[in-house]
Short mmCIF file of C-alpha atoms in Angstrom, two decimals:
data_model
loop_
_atom_site.label_atom_id
_atom_site.label_comp_id
_atom_site.label_asym_id
_atom_site.label_seq_id
_atom_site.Cartn_x
_atom_site.Cartn_y
_atom_site.Cartn_z
CA MET A 1 0.05 0.14 0.13
CA GLN A 2 1.52 3.20 -1.36
CA GLU A 3 1.71 6.07 1.68
CA SER A 4 -0.36 8.50 1.38
CA MET A 5 1.86 12.12 0.11
CA SER A 6 1.16 15.63 1.93
CA PHE A 7 1.83 19.16 0.91
CA PHE A 8 1.65 20.09 4.56
CA THR A 9 4.36 19.49 7.45
CA GLY A 10 4.20 19.90 11.36
CA PHE A 11 6.13 23.11 12.46
CA GLY A 12 9.31 22.21 13.52
CA LEU A 13 12.37 23.61 15.37
CA ASN A 14 13.82 25.38 12.65
CA ASP A 15 11.50 27.25 11.98
CA LEU A 16 11.62 28.78 15.07
CA TRP A 17 14.35 30.01 14.08
CA PHE A 18 13.10 31.22 10.71
CA LEU A 19 10.61 33.40 12.34
CA GLY A 20 13.60 34.63 14.77
CA GLU A 21 15.44 35.87 11.57
CA ALA A 22 12.20 37.18 10.71
CA ALA A 23 12.51 39.51 14.06
CA LEU A 24 15.10 40.51 13.71
CA LYS A 25 14.79 42.16 10.00
CA THR A 26 11.53 43.29 11.82
CA LEU A 27 13.93 44.70 14.11
CA TRP A 28 16.11 46.06 11.94
CA ILE A 29 14.02 47.88 9.55
CA SER A 30 12.77 49.09 12.96
CA VAL A 31 16.00 50.14 13.70
CA LEU A 32 17.00 52.11 11.03
CA SER A 33 13.53 53.48 10.00
CA ILE A 34 13.24 55.10 13.61
CA SER A 35 16.45 56.29 13.95
CA ILE A 36 16.80 58.56 10.62
CA GLY A 37 12.20 59.33 11.14
CA THR A 38 13.73 60.89 14.25
CA LEU A 39 16.16 62.42 13.41
CA LEU A 40 14.27 64.23 10.19
CA GLY A 41 11.36 64.11 11.98
CA THR A 42 13.23 65.90 14.51
CA PHE A 43 14.40 68.89 12.41
CA PHE A 44 10.73 69.12 10.44
CA GLY A 45 9.62 69.78 14.10
CA TRP A 46 12.08 72.26 14.11
CA LEU A 47 11.33 73.88 11.16
CA LEU A 48 7.84 73.86 12.24
CA HIS A 49 8.51 75.63 15.40
CA GLU A 50 11.03 77.95 13.53
CA GLY A 51 10.03 78.12 10.70
CA LYS A 52 6.26 80.66 11.16
CA TRP A 53 4.61 80.65 7.39
CA VAL A 54 7.26 79.40 5.39
CA ALA A 55 7.51 76.20 6.72
CA THR A 56 3.77 76.00 7.04
CA PHE A 57 3.18 76.41 3.15
CA THR A 58 5.89 74.01 2.44
CA ILE A 59 6.86 70.97 4.80
CA ALA A 60 3.17 70.85 6.81
CA PRO A 61 1.32 69.82 4.10
CA ILE A 62 3.63 67.34 3.13
CA LEU A 63 3.26 65.67 6.43
CA ASP A 64 0.13 65.63 7.04
CA VAL A 65 -0.50 63.02 3.74
CA PHE A 66 1.90 60.82 5.21
CA ARG A 67 0.54 61.56 8.73
CA SER A 68 -3.11 61.29 6.88
CA VAL A 69 -2.67 58.54 4.53
CA PRO A 70 -2.48 54.87 5.37
CA LEU A 71 0.56 52.91 5.67
CA ILE A 72 -0.20 50.22 3.48
CA ILE A 73 -1.39 52.62 0.58
CA GLN A 74 1.76 54.73 0.70
CA LEU A 75 4.09 51.46 0.48
CA VAL A 76 2.16 50.12 -2.19
CA LEU A 77 2.30 53.24 -3.91
CA PHE A 78 5.53 53.68 -3.61
CA TYR A 79 7.22 50.37 -4.62
CA ASN A 80 5.43 50.59 -7.53
CA PHE A 81 5.85 54.27 -8.89
CA ALA A 82 9.03 55.23 -7.81
CA PRO A 83 10.32 52.94 -10.50
CA ILE A 84 8.78 55.28 -12.68
CA ILE A 85 10.71 58.28 -12.39
CA GLY A 86 13.84 55.93 -11.90
CA LEU A 87 13.91 54.91 -7.61
CA ASN A 88 14.39 51.33 -8.55
CA PHE A 89 14.24 50.30 -4.84
CA ASP A 90 13.67 46.06 -3.55
CA PRO A 91 10.92 45.80 -1.02
CA PHE A 92 13.29 46.56 2.09
CA ALA A 93 15.00 49.55 0.74
CA SER A 94 11.56 51.34 -0.19
CA GLY A 95 9.94 50.04 3.37
CA VAL A 96 13.08 51.96 4.81
CA VAL A 97 12.02 54.77 3.03
CA ILE A 98 8.29 55.18 3.55
CA LEU A 99 8.71 54.48 7.16
CA THR A 100 11.69 56.62 7.90
CA LEU A 101 8.95 59.34 6.14
CA TYR A 102 5.88 58.16 7.82
CA THR A 103 7.54 58.70 11.53
CA ALA A 104 9.43 61.55 10.05
CA ALA A 105 6.00 62.92 10.04
CA LEU A 106 4.94 61.86 13.58
CA VAL A 107 8.03 62.55 15.47
CA ALA A 108 7.47 65.98 13.81
CA SER A 109 4.73 67.01 15.91
CA VAL A 110 6.12 65.62 19.29
CA ALA A 111 9.49 67.53 18.34
CA ARG A 112 7.20 70.58 17.77
CA GLY A 113 5.42 69.86 21.17
CA GLY A 114 8.90 69.33 23.06
CA ILE A 115 10.11 72.55 22.13
CA GLU A 116 7.55 74.29 22.84
CA SER A 117 7.18 72.85 26.00
CA VAL A 118 10.16 74.73 27.01
CA PRO A 119 8.92 78.02 28.89
CA PRO A 120 9.95 81.30 26.52
CA SER A 121 11.48 82.37 29.87
CA MET A 122 13.57 79.31 30.33
CA ARG A 123 14.95 80.39 27.31
CA ARG A 124 15.36 84.32 27.57
CA ALA A 125 17.23 82.97 31.46
CA SER A 126 19.83 80.83 29.06
CA ARG A 127 20.47 83.24 26.39
CA SER A 128 21.04 85.90 28.99
CA LEU A 129 23.92 84.21 30.11
CA GLY A 130 25.20 84.64 27.21
CA MET A 131 24.24 81.40 25.20
CA SER A 132 24.14 81.59 21.22
CA TYR A 133 20.98 80.38 20.44
CA TRP A 134 21.99 76.55 18.84
CA GLN A 135 23.60 76.50 22.46
CA ASP A 136 20.33 77.27 24.18
CA LEU A 137 18.98 74.69 21.64
CA PHE A 138 21.18 71.81 22.15
CA HIS A 139 22.08 72.34 26.11
CA VAL A 140 18.53 73.37 27.45
CA VAL A 141 15.98 72.84 24.77
CA LEU A 142 16.35 69.51 23.39
CA PRO A 143 17.11 67.75 27.12
CA ILE A 144 14.35 69.42 28.71
CA GLY A 145 11.62 69.62 25.84
CA GLY A 146 13.01 65.43 24.64
CA ARG A 147 12.12 64.54 28.56
CA ALA A 148 8.99 66.12 27.93
CA VAL A 149 7.39 64.42 24.92
CA PHE A 150 9.47 60.83 25.37
CA PRO A 151 6.28 59.13 26.51
CA ALA A 152 4.63 60.47 23.33
CA TRP A 153 8.07 59.44 21.15
CA VAL A 154 8.17 55.48 22.84
CA GLY A 155 4.63 55.71 21.43
CA VAL A 156 5.18 56.43 17.98
CA VAL A 157 8.21 54.52 18.30
CA LEU A 158 5.98 51.08 19.04
CA GLY A 159 3.62 52.18 16.95
CA VAL A 160 5.82 52.27 13.77
CA MET A 161 7.57 48.80 14.61
CA LYS A 162 4.48 47.03 14.67
CA ASP A 163 3.47 48.92 11.31
CA SER A 164 6.48 47.10 9.72
CA ALA A 165 4.74 43.78 8.93
CA LEU A 166 2.82 46.13 6.42
CA VAL A 167 6.42 46.36 4.77
CA SER A 168 5.22 42.81 4.16
CA VAL A 169 2.99 43.14 1.24
CA LEU A 170 5.82 44.41 -0.85
CA GLY A 171 7.62 41.04 -0.20
CA TYR A 172 9.69 41.87 2.28
CA VAL A 173 10.34 38.68 4.65
CA GLU A 174 10.25 39.76 7.74
CA LEU A 175 8.03 38.72 11.26
CA LEU A 176 4.25 38.70 9.31
CA LYS A 177 5.12 37.13 5.81
CA ALA A 178 7.44 34.95 8.06
CA SER A 179 4.68 33.75 9.39
CA GLN A 180 2.12 33.53 6.32
CA VAL A 181 4.41 31.84 4.35
CA LEU A 182 4.81 29.09 7.30
CA ILE A 183 0.49 28.93 8.04
CA THR A 184 1.04 28.21 3.87
CA ARG A 185 3.01 25.43 5.21
CA THR A 186 1.99 23.84 8.66
CA GLN A 187 -1.82 25.24 8.36
CA GLU A 188 -1.03 25.58 12.07
CA PRO A 189 -2.13 29.46 12.26
CA LEU A 190 -3.06 29.80 15.65
CA LEU A 191 0.44 28.87 16.88
CA ILE A 192 2.37 30.82 15.06
CA LEU A 193 0.99 33.88 14.84
CA ALA A 194 1.21 33.14 18.72
CA ILE A 195 4.68 32.50 18.07
CA ALA A 196 4.91 35.93 15.54
CA GLY A 197 2.70 37.94 18.53
CA ALA A 198 5.33 36.47 21.29
CA PHE A 199 8.53 37.62 18.61
CA TYR A 200 6.34 41.25 18.44
CA PHE A 201 6.01 40.97 22.35
CA ALA A 202 9.26 40.23 23.47
CA LEU A 203 10.62 43.07 20.71
CA SER A 204 8.87 45.98 22.33
CA TYR A 205 8.28 45.28 25.69
CA PRO A 206 12.16 45.95 27.17
CA ILE A 207 11.55 49.50 25.09
CA SER A 208 8.26 50.38 27.16
CA ARG A 209 9.73 48.52 30.31
CA TYR A 210 13.52 50.98 29.50
CA ALA A 211 10.95 54.23 28.38
CA HIS A 212 9.15 53.73 31.72
CA LYS A 213 12.03 53.32 34.06
CA PHE A 214 14.22 56.48 32.11
CA GLU A 215 10.77 58.35 33.20
CA GLN A 216 10.65 57.77 36.78
CA ARG A 217 14.75 58.64 37.16
CA TRP A 218 13.61 62.13 35.12
CA SER A 219 10.90 62.41 37.23
CA LYS A 220 13.18 62.42 40.54
CA MET B 1 29.02 102.19 33.05
CA ILE B 2 25.57 102.31 31.33
CA GLN B 3 24.20 104.73 29.81
CA VAL B 4 20.77 104.92 28.27
CA ARG B 5 19.78 108.02 25.95
CA GLY B 6 17.05 108.49 24.15
CA LEU B 7 15.50 105.18 24.81
CA HIS B 8 12.50 104.31 22.67
CA LYS B 9 10.35 100.60 23.22
CA HIS B 10 6.86 99.46 21.49
CA PHE B 11 5.19 96.37 21.92
CA GLY B 12 2.93 97.09 18.39
CA ASP B 13 0.86 99.72 19.52
CA LEU B 14 1.84 100.56 22.56
CA HIS B 15 4.15 102.48 23.18
CA VAL B 16 6.07 100.93 26.79
CA LEU B 17 9.23 103.78 27.42
CA LYS B 18 9.45 107.13 26.10
CA GLY B 19 12.41 108.38 25.59
CA ILE B 20 14.77 106.99 28.77
CA ASP B 21 18.17 108.53 29.80
CA LEU B 22 19.47 107.15 32.40
CA ASP B 23 23.49 106.50 33.42
CA VAL B 24 24.41 104.11 35.93
CA ASN B 25 27.77 104.20 37.31
CA LYS B 26 30.34 101.09 37.85
CA GLY B 27 29.64 100.08 41.73
CA GLU B 28 26.17 101.51 41.89
CA VAL B 29 22.81 100.05 43.17
CA LEU B 30 19.78 101.66 41.72
CA SER B 31 16.69 100.85 42.46
CA VAL B 32 13.56 100.19 39.64
CA ILE B 33 10.50 100.86 40.44
CA GLY B 34 7.25 101.82 39.82
CA SER B 35 3.61 100.21 39.14
CA SER B 36 3.32 97.15 36.58
CA GLY B 37 3.07 98.21 32.84
CA SER B 38 5.53 101.13 33.33
CA GLY B 39 8.28 99.58 31.72
CA LYS B 40 11.03 99.07 34.64
CA SER B 41 10.82 94.96 32.89
CA THR B 42 11.37 95.92 29.55
CA LEU B 43 14.49 98.48 30.62
CA LEU B 44 16.15 95.92 31.83
CA TYR B 45 15.22 93.52 28.59
CA CYS B 46 16.48 95.78 26.53
CA LEU B 47 19.94 96.69 28.05
CA ASN B 48 21.13 92.86 27.92
CA SER B 49 19.70 93.32 24.01
CA LEU B 50 16.68 90.47 25.58
CA GLU B 51 14.38 92.81 23.73
CA GLN B 52 15.28 95.27 20.73
CA ILE B 53 14.54 98.60 20.58
CA GLN B 54 12.76 101.30 17.96
CA LYS B 55 15.09 104.07 18.69
CA GLY B 56 17.37 105.90 20.93
CA SER B 57 20.54 103.60 22.28
CA VAL B 58 21.87 101.35 25.31
CA HIS B 59 26.47 101.46 25.68
CA VAL B 60 27.57 98.90 27.58
CA ASP B 61 31.13 99.92 29.15
CA GLY B 62 31.53 102.09 25.57
CA ILE B 63 29.66 99.17 23.26
CA ASP B 64 26.35 99.61 21.52
CA VAL B 65 24.36 97.51 22.97
CA HIS B 66 22.10 97.42 19.86
CA ALA B 67 24.55 98.08 17.36
CA LYS B 68 24.53 94.48 14.00
CA GLN B 69 28.07 94.35 14.18
CA THR B 70 28.02 93.64 18.12
CA ASP B 71 28.52 90.30 19.69
CA VAL B 72 25.25 90.47 22.02
CA ASN B 73 26.57 86.82 23.18
CA LYS B 74 29.31 88.28 24.44
CA LEU B 75 28.03 91.57 25.57
CA ARG B 76 25.80 89.87 28.13
CA GLN B 77 28.05 87.51 29.79
CA LYS B 78 29.15 91.70 31.39
CA LEU B 79 25.02 91.29 32.46
CA GLY B 80 23.70 89.25 34.86
CA MET B 81 20.41 88.50 34.63
CA VAL B 82 18.12 87.33 37.45
CA PHE B 83 14.29 86.88 36.52
CA GLN B 84 10.91 87.21 38.58
CA GLN B 85 10.80 83.20 37.75
CA TRP B 86 13.78 81.48 38.56
CA ASN B 87 14.41 78.97 35.32
CA SER B 88 16.41 76.85 36.57
CA PHE B 89 17.25 73.92 34.40
CA PRO B 90 15.41 71.24 35.75
CA HIS B 91 17.56 68.49 33.92
CA LEU B 92 20.31 69.23 35.63
CA THR B 93 21.82 69.31 39.28
CA VAL B 94 22.41 72.48 41.49
CA LEU B 95 26.40 72.64 40.64
CA GLU B 96 25.49 71.24 36.31
CA ASN B 97 23.19 74.11 36.37
CA VAL B 98 25.60 76.78 37.43
CA ALA B 99 28.36 75.07 35.59
CA LEU B 100 26.95 74.84 32.27
CA ALA B 101 27.16 78.37 30.97
CA PRO B 102 30.82 78.85 31.99
CA ARG B 103 31.41 75.35 30.48
CA ILE B 104 29.55 76.08 27.47
CA VAL B 105 29.63 80.12 27.20
CA SER B 106 33.06 80.80 28.13
CA GLY B 107 34.94 77.27 27.23
CA LYS B 108 36.49 76.24 30.48
CA SER B 109 37.28 73.68 31.24
CA LYS B 110 34.91 70.68 33.45
CA GLU B 111 37.22 71.15 36.33
CA GLU B 112 37.26 75.45 36.70
CA ALA B 113 33.83 75.13 35.68
CA TYR B 114 32.66 73.19 38.01
CA ALA B 115 34.87 74.71 40.77
CA MET B 116 33.79 78.46 40.02
CA ALA B 117 30.42 76.33 40.36
CA GLU B 118 30.94 75.20 44.20
CA LYS B 119 32.47 78.99 44.60
CA GLN B 120 29.14 80.89 44.03
CA LEU B 121 27.42 78.14 45.31
CA LYS B 122 28.75 78.74 48.85
CA HIS B 123 29.23 82.23 48.26
CA VAL B 124 24.69 81.89 47.67
CA GLY B 125 24.82 79.52 50.48
CA LEU B 126 23.66 76.53 48.94
CA GLY B 127 27.09 74.54 49.33
CA ASP B 128 25.21 71.98 50.94
CA LYS B 129 23.16 71.33 47.70
CA LEU B 130 25.42 70.79 45.14
CA LYS B 131 24.72 67.30 44.46
CA ASN B 132 20.72 68.08 44.61
CA TYR B 133 18.05 68.52 42.01
CA PRO B 134 16.35 72.03 41.42
CA SER B 135 13.23 70.15 41.66
CA SER B 136 13.76 69.43 45.47
CA LEU B 137 14.79 73.24 46.67
CA SER B 138 12.31 75.62 47.89
CA GLY B 139 11.92 79.01 45.44
CA GLY B 140 14.08 81.13 47.96
CA GLN B 141 17.34 78.52 46.89
CA GLN B 142 16.45 78.06 43.43
CA GLN B 143 16.27 81.68 42.79
CA ARG B 144 19.68 81.51 44.93
CA LEU B 145 20.34 79.22 42.04
CA ALA B 146 19.98 81.16 39.80
CA ILE B 147 21.91 84.60 41.07
CA ALA B 148 24.89 81.87 41.20
CA ARG B 149 23.75 80.98 37.77
CA ALA B 150 24.74 84.79 36.76
CA LEU B 151 27.77 85.39 39.07
CA ALA B 152 29.47 81.96 37.66
CA MET B 153 29.70 84.37 33.91
CA GLU B 154 31.91 86.82 36.66
CA PRO B 155 29.52 89.34 35.42
CA GLU B 156 30.05 93.13 35.81
CA TYR B 157 27.00 94.76 35.77
CA MET B 158 23.82 92.11 37.85
CA LEU B 159 20.04 93.13 36.42
CA PHE B 160 17.53 91.72 38.43
CA ASP B 161 13.65 92.00 37.81
CA GLU B 162 11.75 91.43 39.87
CA ALA B 163 13.21 88.42 41.80
CA THR B 164 10.93 88.48 44.98
CA SER B 165 7.42 88.95 43.69
CA ALA B 166 7.25 85.38 42.33
CA LEU B 167 8.82 83.81 46.07
CA ASP B 168 6.28 82.79 49.00
CA PRO B 169 6.93 85.99 51.54
CA GLU B 170 8.86 84.32 53.91
CA LYS B 171 11.48 82.98 51.68
CA VAL B 172 11.79 86.96 50.01
CA GLY B 173 14.64 87.26 53.09
CA GLU B 174 16.98 85.24 51.65
CA VAL B 175 16.70 86.23 48.51
CA LEU B 176 17.05 90.44 49.42
CA ASP B 177 19.89 89.00 52.03
CA THR B 178 22.01 87.30 49.14
CA MET B 179 21.22 90.57 47.27
CA ARG B 180 22.31 93.08 49.69
CA LEU B 181 25.66 90.53 50.12
CA LEU B 182 26.41 90.94 46.79
CA ALA B 183 25.32 95.24 46.95
CA GLU B 184 28.26 95.09 49.77
CA GLU B 185 30.87 93.24 47.61
CA GLY B 186 30.63 96.23 45.55
CA MET B 187 28.71 94.94 42.51
CA THR B 188 26.68 97.02 40.64
CA MET B 189 23.39 96.32 40.37
CA ILE B 190 19.99 97.55 38.66
CA CYS B 191 17.27 96.16 40.81
CA VAL B 192 13.47 96.38 39.17
CA THR B 193 11.53 95.71 42.71
CA HIS B 194 8.42 96.32 44.51
CA GLU B 195 10.17 95.90 47.78
CA MET B 196 10.66 99.42 49.42
CA GLY B 197 12.89 98.26 52.14
CA PHE B 198 15.39 96.84 50.03
CA ALA B 199 15.16 99.84 47.75
CA LYS B 200 15.58 102.29 50.49
CA GLU B 201 18.71 100.77 52.56
CA VAL B 202 20.84 98.83 50.20
CA SER B 203 20.09 101.17 46.85
CA ASP B 204 22.66 104.12 46.04
CA ARG B 205 19.51 105.67 44.30
CA VAL B 206 15.88 104.84 43.16
CA ALA B 207 14.22 105.78 39.96
CA TYR B 208 10.64 105.73 40.52
CA PHE B 209 8.22 104.65 36.24
CA HIS B 210 5.24 105.77 35.83
CA GLU B 211 3.69 105.11 31.83
CA GLY B 212 7.16 104.39 30.42
CA ILE B 213 8.48 107.34 31.54
CA MET B 214 11.80 107.84 34.49
CA GLU B 215 9.36 110.04 36.54
CA GLU B 216 11.92 111.40 39.09
CA ILE B 217 15.04 109.89 39.86
CA GLY B 218 17.25 110.00 43.07
CA PRO B 219 19.28 109.17 46.79
CA PRO B 220 16.77 107.37 48.55
CA GLU B 221 15.74 110.15 51.18
CA GLN B 222 14.79 112.26 47.99
CA ILE B 223 12.67 109.47 46.37
CA PHE B 224 11.10 107.99 49.87
CA GLN B 225 11.63 111.55 51.84
CA ALA B 226 10.97 113.74 49.37
CA PRO B 227 9.40 113.31 46.08
CA GLN B 228 9.02 115.75 43.52
CA SER B 229 6.61 114.51 41.34
CA GLU B 230 3.27 113.83 42.22
CA HIS B 231 3.37 110.19 40.42
CA THR B 232 5.76 109.37 42.59
CA ARG B 233 3.93 110.72 45.61
CA LYS B 234 0.77 108.80 44.97
CA PHE B 235 2.50 106.14 44.02
CA LEU B 236 4.65 105.73 47.83
CA ALA B 237 1.38 106.98 49.63
CA ASN B 238 -0.78 103.55 47.95
CA VAL B 239 2.60 101.17 48.59
CA LEU B 240 4.10 102.49 52.03
#
């Protein structure tokens, strides 16, 4: 009697490794996008604060688009239409570009809020000591404003890390895409999604824990 | 020496200073009194270019404060300023608060800046609070911290903008004592104040401001005992 052949094989240790690697890819694309996006967003936030009407009529509407249009639509549009203007990015690079701009758009509002949370009288005091505009900005405004909006920034970081799952629509094999691949093969969606969820939790939880510790230290 | 000539300052349609002429000599303590909105604080802000002026001039040791070529950051090191709100930097310890400007503005080494900060903090009686954060200090202590922070830049003039107005009444004395100490040491001071006792005892001269005009200036005895202007008389009758 001939043994029946199955297309489906069970979940094995190798698959766990595969998911672990994918989690690292999620981490990598998130770290890259969030780092560059935060720097860029802080710069945009500063422009919005200082630039007055120039920024209001130029970058503010652009940032509004990135903030308002669903990320999945931005990713698909960019990946499919960027080649028309000669930008042949692979899924990873496209993901980084869009996630970075998306992060920057969110961080810009946070950064502007941070700068504006420093009372003008505090800035006047530091200027009265002979500090230049930039010394005041880097030594007084950024540390004080940064602490004020740190919880909001952590919210952005956690959000972007989870949203990075959407890069899977471009075919980049990060955690969610890897889970889909395994589900197709093993037909064990419950188990695999639970494991993927646990990986996301393992990536996010330390960030919120550390953030909480920082906030406690600063509040002393 | 500080020389103010024909100083006019507008905030939009509001004419805040209407042609002020004033000389403050080295070593002198000048108290500026007057009701709220009379332009006293604005005058201080014009002296170190925290506010721009519309007409007239301010010279500090011969330097035209509002000239385009004047390096205001350098000039402000000559003019220490203490505000109504103490504005201590909450993310830095007391010692770091005072050492920050000497380090990044004057370019002192960390050791030099910390030594200077410690010296000034001891000077204002905060030698035992070096490692504390400002949030653990009382208002009076934070205001003394602000004074030490200004002194650490080794200014030649000190400007006090209602330095005791935001304090609880029982904390006013400690800040006034610190200001008195500076005056005794020969610091040139311009004090915008509502503390008439301080103005009377410590000042060499008192100036009375009324609606953007310097109504009267003279020794404390003249202002408090024999005021020449009707406005000064009315003001003093209300506050004394």
